[in-house]
PDB file of C-alpha atoms in Angstrom:
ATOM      1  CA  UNK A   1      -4.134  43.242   1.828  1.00 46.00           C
ATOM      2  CA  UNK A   2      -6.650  46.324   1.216  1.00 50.00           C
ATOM      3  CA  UNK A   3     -10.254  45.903   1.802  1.00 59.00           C
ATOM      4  CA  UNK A   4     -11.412  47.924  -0.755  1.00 70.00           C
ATOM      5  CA  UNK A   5     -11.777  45.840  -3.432  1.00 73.00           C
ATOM      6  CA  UNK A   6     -13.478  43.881  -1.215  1.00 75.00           C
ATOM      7  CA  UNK A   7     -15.818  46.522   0.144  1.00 71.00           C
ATOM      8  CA  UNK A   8     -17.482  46.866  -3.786  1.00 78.00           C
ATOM      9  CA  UNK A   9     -18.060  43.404  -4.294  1.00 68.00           C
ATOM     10  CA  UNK A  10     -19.726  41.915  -0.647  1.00 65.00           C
ATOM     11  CA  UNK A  11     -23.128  41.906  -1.771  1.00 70.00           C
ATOM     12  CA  UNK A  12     -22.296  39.036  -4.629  1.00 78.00           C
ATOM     13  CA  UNK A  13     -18.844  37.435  -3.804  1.00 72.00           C
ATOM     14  CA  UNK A  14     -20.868  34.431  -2.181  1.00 70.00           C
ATOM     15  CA  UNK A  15     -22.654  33.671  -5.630  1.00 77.00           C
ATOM     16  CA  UNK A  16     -19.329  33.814  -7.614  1.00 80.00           C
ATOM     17  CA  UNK A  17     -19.371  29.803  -7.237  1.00 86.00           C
ATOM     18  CA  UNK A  18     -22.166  27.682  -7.850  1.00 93.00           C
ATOM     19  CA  UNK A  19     -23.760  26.412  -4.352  1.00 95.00           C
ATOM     20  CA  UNK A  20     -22.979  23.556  -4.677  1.00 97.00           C
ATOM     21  CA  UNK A  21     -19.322  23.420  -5.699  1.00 96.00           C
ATOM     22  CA  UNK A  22     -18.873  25.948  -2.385  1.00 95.00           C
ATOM     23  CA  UNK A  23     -21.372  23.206  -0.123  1.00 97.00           C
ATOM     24  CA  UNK A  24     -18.873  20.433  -1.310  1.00 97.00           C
ATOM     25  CA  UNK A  25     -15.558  22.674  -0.118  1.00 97.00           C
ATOM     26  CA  UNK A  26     -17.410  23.830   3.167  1.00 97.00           C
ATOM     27  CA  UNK A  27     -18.116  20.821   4.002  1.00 97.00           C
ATOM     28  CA  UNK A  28     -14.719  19.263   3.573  1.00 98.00           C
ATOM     29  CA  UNK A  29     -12.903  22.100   5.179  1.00 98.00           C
ATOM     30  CA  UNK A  30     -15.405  21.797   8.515  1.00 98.00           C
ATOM     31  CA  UNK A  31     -14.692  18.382   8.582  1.00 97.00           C
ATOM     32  CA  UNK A  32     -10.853  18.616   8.282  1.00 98.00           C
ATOM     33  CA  UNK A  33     -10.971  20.954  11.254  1.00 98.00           C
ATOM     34  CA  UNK A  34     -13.101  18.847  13.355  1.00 97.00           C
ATOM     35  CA  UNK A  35     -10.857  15.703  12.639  1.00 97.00           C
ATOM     36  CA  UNK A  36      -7.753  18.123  12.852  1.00 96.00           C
ATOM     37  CA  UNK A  37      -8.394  20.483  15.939  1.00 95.00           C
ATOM     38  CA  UNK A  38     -10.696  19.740  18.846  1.00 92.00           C
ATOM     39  CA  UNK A  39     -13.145  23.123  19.570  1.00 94.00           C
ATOM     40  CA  UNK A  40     -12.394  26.095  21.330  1.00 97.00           C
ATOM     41  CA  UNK A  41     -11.510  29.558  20.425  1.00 98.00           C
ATOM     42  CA  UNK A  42     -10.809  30.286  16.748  1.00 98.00           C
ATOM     43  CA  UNK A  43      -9.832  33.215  14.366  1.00 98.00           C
ATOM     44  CA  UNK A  44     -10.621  33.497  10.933  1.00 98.00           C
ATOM     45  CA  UNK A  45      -8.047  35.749   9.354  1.00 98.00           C
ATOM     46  CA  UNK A  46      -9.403  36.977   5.841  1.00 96.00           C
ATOM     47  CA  UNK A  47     -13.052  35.713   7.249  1.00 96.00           C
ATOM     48  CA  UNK A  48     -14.919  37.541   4.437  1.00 94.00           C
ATOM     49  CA  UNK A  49     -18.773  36.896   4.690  1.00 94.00           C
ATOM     50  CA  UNK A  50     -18.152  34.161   7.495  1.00 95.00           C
ATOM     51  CA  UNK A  51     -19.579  31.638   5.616  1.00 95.00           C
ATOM     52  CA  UNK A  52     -16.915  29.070   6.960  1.00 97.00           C
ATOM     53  CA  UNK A  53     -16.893  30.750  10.599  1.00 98.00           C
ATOM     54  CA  UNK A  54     -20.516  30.295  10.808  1.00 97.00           C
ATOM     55  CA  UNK A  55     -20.131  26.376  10.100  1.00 96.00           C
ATOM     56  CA  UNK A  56     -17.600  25.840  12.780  1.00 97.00           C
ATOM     57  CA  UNK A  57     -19.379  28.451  15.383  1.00 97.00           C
ATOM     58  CA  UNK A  58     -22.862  25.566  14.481  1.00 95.00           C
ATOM     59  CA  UNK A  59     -20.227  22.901  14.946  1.00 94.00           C
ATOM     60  CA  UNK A  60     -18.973  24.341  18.627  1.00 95.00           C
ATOM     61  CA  UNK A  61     -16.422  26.303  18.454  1.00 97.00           C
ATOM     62  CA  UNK A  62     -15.999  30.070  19.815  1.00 98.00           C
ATOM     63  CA  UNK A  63     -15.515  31.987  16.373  1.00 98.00           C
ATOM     64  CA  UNK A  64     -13.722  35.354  15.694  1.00 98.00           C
ATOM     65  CA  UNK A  65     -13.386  36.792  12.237  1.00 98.00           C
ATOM     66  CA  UNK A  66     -11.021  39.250  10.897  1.00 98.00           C
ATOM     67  CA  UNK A  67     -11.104  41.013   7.529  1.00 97.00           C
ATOM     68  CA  UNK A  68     -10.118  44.509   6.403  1.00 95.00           C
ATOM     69  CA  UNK A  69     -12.856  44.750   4.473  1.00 94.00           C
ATOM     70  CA  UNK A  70     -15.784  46.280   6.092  1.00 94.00           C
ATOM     71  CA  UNK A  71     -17.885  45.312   3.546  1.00 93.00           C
ATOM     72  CA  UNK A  72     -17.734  41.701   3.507  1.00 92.00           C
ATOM     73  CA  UNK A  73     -17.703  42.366   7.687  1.00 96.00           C
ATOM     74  CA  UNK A  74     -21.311  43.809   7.477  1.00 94.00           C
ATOM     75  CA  UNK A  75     -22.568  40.946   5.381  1.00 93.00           C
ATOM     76  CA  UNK A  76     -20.782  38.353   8.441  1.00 95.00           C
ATOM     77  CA  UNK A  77     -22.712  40.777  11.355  1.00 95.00           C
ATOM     78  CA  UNK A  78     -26.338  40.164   9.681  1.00 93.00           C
ATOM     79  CA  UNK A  79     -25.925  36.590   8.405  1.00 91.00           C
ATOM     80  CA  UNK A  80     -23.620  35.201  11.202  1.00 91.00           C
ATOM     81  CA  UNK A  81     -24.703  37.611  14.212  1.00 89.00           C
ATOM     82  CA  UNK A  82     -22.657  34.885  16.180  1.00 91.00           C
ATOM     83  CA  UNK A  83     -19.304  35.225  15.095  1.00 97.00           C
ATOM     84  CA  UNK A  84     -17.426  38.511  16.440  1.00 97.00           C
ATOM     85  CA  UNK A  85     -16.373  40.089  13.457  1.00 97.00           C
ATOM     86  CA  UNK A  86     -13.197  42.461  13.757  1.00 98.00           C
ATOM     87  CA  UNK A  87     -11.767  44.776  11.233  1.00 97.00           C
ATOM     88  CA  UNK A  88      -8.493  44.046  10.786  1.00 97.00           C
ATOM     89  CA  UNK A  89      -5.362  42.906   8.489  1.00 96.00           C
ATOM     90  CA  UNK A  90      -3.422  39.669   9.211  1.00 96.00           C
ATOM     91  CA  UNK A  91      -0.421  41.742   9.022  1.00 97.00           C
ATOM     92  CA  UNK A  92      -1.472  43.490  12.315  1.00 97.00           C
ATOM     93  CA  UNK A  93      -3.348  40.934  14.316  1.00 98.00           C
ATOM     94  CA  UNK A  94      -5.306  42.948  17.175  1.00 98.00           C
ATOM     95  CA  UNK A  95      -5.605  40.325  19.458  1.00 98.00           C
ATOM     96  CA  UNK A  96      -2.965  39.491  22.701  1.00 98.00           C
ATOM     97  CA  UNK A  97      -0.575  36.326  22.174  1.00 98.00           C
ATOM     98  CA  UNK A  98      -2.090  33.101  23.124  1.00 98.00           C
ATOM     99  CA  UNK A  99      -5.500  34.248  22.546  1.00 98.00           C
ATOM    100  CA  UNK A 100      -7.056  31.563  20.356  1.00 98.00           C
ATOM    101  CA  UNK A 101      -6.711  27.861  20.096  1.00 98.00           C
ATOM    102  CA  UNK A 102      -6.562  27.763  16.629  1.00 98.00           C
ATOM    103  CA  UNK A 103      -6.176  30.431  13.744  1.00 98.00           C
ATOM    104  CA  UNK A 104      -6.637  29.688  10.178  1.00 98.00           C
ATOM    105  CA  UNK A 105      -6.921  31.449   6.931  1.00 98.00           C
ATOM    106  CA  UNK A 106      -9.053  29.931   3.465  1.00 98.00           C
ATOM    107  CA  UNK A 107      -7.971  31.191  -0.107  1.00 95.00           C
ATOM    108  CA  UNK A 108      -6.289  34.516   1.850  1.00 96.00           C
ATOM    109  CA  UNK A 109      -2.764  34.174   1.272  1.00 97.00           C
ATOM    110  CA  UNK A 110      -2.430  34.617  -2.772  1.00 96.00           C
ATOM    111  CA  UNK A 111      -4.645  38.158  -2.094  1.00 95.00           C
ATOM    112  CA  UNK A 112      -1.868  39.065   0.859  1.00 96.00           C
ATOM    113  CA  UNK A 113       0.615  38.490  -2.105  1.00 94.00           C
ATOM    114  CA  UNK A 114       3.284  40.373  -0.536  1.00 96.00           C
ATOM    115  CA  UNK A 115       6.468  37.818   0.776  1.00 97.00           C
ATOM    116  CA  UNK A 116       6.743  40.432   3.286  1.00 98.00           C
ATOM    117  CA  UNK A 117       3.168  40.334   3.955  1.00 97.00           C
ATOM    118  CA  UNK A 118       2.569  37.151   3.175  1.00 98.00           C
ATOM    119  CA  UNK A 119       5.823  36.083   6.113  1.00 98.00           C
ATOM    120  CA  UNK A 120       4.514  39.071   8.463  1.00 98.00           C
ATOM    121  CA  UNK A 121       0.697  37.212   8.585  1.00 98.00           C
ATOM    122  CA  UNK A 122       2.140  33.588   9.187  1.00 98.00           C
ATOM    123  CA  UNK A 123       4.060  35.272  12.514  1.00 98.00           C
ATOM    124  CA  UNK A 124       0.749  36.812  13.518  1.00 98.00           C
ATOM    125  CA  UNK A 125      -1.149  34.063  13.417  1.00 98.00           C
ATOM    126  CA  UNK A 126       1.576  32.228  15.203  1.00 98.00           C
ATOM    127  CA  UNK A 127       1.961  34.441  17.934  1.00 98.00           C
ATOM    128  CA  UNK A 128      -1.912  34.657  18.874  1.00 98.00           C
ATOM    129  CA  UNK A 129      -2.370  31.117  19.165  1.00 98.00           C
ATOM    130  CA  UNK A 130      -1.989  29.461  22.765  1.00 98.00           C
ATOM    131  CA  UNK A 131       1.406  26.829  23.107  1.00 98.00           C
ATOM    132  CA  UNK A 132      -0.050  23.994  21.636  1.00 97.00           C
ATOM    133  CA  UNK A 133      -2.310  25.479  19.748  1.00 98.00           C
ATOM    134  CA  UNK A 134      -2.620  24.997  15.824  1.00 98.00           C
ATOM    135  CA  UNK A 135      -2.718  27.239  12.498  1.00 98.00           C
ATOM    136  CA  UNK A 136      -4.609  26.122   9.708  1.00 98.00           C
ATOM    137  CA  UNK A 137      -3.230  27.338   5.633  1.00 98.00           C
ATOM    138  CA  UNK A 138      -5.391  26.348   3.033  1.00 98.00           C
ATOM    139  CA  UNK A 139      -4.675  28.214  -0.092  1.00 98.00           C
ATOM    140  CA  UNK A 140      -4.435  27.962  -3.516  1.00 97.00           C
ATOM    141  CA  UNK A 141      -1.496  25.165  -4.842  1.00 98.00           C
ATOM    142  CA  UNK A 142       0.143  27.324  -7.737  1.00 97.00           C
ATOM    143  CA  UNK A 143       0.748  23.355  -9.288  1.00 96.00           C
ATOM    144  CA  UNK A 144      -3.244  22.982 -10.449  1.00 96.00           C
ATOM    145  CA  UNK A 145      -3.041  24.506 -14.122  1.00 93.00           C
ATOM    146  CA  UNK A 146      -6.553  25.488 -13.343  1.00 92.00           C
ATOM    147  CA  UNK A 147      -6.174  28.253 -11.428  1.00 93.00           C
ATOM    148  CA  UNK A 148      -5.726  31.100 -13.736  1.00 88.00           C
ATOM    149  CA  UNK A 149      -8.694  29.924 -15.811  1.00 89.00           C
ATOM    150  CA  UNK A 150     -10.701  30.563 -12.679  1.00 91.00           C
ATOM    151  CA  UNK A 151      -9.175  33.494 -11.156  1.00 90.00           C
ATOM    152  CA  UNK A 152      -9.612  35.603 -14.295  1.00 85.00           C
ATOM    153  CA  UNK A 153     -13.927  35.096 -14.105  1.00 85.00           C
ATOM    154  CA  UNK A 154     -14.455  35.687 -10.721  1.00 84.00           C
ATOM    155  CA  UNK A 155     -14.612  39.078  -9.113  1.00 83.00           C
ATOM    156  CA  UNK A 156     -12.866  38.429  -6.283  1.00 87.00           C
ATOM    157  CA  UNK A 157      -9.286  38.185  -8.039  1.00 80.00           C
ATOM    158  CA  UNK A 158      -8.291  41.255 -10.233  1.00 83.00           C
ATOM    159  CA  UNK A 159      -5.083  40.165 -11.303  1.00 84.00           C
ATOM    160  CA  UNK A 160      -2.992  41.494  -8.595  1.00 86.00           C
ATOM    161  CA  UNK A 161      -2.504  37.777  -6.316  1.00 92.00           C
ATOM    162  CA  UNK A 162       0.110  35.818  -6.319  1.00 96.00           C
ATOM    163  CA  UNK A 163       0.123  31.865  -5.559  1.00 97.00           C
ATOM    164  CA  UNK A 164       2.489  30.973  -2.910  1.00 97.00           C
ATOM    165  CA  UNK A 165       4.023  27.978  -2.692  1.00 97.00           C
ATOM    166  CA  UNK A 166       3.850  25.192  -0.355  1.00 98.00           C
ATOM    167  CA  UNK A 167       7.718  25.642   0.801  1.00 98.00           C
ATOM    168  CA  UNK A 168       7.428  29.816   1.345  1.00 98.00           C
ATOM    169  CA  UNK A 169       4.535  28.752   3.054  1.00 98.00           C
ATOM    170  CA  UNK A 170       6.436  25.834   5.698  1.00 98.00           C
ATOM    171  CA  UNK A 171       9.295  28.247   5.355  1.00 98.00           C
ATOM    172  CA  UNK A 172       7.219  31.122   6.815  1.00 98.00           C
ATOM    173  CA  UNK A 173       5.627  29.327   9.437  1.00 98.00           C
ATOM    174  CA  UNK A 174       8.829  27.883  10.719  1.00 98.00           C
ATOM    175  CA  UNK A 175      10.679  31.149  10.796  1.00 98.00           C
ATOM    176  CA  UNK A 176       7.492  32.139  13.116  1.00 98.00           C
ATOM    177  CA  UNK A 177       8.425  29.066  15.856  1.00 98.00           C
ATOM    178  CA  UNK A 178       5.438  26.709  14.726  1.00 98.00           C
ATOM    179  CA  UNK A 179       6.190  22.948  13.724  1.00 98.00           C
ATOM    180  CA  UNK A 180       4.258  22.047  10.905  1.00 98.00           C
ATOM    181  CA  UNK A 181       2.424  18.932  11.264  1.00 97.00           C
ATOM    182  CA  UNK A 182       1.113  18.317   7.857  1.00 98.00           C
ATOM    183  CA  UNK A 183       1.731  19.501   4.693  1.00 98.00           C
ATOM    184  CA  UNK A 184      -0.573  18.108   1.695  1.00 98.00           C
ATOM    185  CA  UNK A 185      -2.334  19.040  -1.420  1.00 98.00           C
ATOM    186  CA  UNK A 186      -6.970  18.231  -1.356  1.00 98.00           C
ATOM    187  CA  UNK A 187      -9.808  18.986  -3.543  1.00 98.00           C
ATOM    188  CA  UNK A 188      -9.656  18.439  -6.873  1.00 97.00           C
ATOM    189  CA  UNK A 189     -14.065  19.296  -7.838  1.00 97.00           C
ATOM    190  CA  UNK A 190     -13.685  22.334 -10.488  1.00 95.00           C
ATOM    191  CA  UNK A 191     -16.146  25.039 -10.558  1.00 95.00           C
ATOM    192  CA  UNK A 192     -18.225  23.916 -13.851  1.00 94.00           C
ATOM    193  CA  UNK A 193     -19.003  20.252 -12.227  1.00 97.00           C
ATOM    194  CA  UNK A 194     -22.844  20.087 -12.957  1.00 97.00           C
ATOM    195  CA  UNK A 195     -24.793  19.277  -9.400  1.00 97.00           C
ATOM    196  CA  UNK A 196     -25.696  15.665 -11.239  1.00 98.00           C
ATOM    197  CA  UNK A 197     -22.067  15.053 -11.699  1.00 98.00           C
ATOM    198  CA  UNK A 198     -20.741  15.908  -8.203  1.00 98.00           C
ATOM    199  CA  UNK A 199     -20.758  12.444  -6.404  1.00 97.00           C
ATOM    200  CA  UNK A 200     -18.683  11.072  -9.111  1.00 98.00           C
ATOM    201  CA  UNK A 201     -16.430  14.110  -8.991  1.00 97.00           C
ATOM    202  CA  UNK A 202     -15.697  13.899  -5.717  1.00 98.00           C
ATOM    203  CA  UNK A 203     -15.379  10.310  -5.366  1.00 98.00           C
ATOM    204  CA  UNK A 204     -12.422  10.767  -7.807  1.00 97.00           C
ATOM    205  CA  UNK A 205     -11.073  13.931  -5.818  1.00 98.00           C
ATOM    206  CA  UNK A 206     -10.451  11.091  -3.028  1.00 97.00           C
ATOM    207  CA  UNK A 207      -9.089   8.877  -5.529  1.00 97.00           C
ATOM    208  CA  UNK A 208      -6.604  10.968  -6.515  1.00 97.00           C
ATOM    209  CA  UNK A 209      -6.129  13.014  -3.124  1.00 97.00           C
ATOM    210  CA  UNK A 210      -4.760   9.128  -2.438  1.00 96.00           C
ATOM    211  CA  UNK A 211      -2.393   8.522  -5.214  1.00 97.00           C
ATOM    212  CA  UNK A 212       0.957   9.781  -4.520  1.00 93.00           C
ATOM    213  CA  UNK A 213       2.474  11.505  -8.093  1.00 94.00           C
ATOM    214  CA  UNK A 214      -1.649  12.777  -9.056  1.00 96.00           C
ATOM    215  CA  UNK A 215      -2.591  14.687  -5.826  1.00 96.00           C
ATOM    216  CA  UNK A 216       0.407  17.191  -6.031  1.00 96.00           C
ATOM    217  CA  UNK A 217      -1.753  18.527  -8.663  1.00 96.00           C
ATOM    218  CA  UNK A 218      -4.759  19.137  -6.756  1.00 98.00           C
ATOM    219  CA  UNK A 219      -6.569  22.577  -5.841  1.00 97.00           C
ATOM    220  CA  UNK A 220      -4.919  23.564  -2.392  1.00 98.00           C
ATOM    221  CA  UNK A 221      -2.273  23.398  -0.360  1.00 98.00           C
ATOM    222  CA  UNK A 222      -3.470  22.410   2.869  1.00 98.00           C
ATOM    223  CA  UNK A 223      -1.021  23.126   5.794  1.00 98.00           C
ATOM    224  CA  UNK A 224      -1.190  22.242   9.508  1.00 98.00           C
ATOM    225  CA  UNK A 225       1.325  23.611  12.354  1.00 98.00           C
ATOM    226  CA  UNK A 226       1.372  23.472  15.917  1.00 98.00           C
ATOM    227  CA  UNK A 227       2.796  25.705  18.641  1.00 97.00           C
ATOM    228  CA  UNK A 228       5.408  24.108  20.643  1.00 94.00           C
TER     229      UNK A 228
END
């Protein structure tokens, strides 16, 4: 996962959603970790700007972000001055085993790509969480036939990801020694949702986030392991 791409486009990859499509995901992801995983130390891994790491650092928890892009890293250090932000790849974790209480990673995985890598950054994030500690996947569920509408118009995504599945992603985290806990598919608000129409968008995301056959279509895969 290079940072270079990354580097060139810091200064605008938070505008490359409207605000309040990315409010309505922030929000859902803080509160999924607050219902989820009870504060302490986290990592970040792929933190980018730190928008999310800032949220749960407000919300209590002892944040550490890692990115191999220095850009997006000096955009975290002025607008998150709170977070410890760590160059890094999630290949190569710097951190000692046992070090956080949770670790988690938010639209990373299809820019790792890589099986190899993608296998090699599950184990990290395995091995630096405490026993009993959790990891957090939320990616990209290669099911929603919206994806590759999106991914071609924003600048983050150049044509070189890959969407991983839900199974390479259990698969992955078994072969590390975690036990997944959950496995499911949320979100469902697309990016071109006018700010008018977002209560009723998001009151169906939960409608269908409920129904059985429907949600295996939504946005992301959402997977939660623990450390035995």
């Amino acid at each position: 996962m290079s940072g270079s791409h990354f580097d060139t486009i810091a200064g605008e990859y938070d505008e490359s959603l409207p605000a309040h499509v990315v409010e309505h995901y922030l929000a859902k992801r803080v509160a999924y970790i607050r219902r989820h995983c009870p504060p302490g130390r986290a990592l970040d891994v792929g933190c980018g700007t730190g928008v999310l790491a800032g949220r749960l650092a407000a919300a209590g928890w002892e944040m550490t972000g890692a990115d191999p892009s220095e850009g997006m890293l000096d955009v975290l250090r002025e607008r998150v001055p709170g977070v410890e932000a760590v160059h890094a790849s999630g290949t190569d974790l710097p951190f000692p085993d046992g070090a956080f209480d949770l670790a988690y990673c938010v639209a990373v995985m299809h820019h790792v790509a890589d099986p190899v890598d993608v296998r090699a950054t599950l184990g990290e994030m395995v091995r630096v969480i405490r026993p009993g500690g959790r990891v957090l996947i939320w990616d990209h569920n290669p099911r929603n036939p919206y994806w590759k509408r999106l991914m071609a118009k924003v600048p983050q995504d150049t044509g070189e990801e890959r969407l991983i599945p839900e199974a390479e992603i259990v698969d992955g985290l078994h072969a590390a020694g975690a036990a997944v806990v959950s496995s499911e598919q949320l979100g469902l608000v697309p990016d071109f949702v006018p700010p008018r129409a977002l209560p009723a968008a998001a009151a169906l995301e939960q409608v269908v986030e409920r129904t059985p056959v429907a949600r295996r279509l939504c946005a992301h895969n959402v997977i939660l392991a623990a450390k035995p």
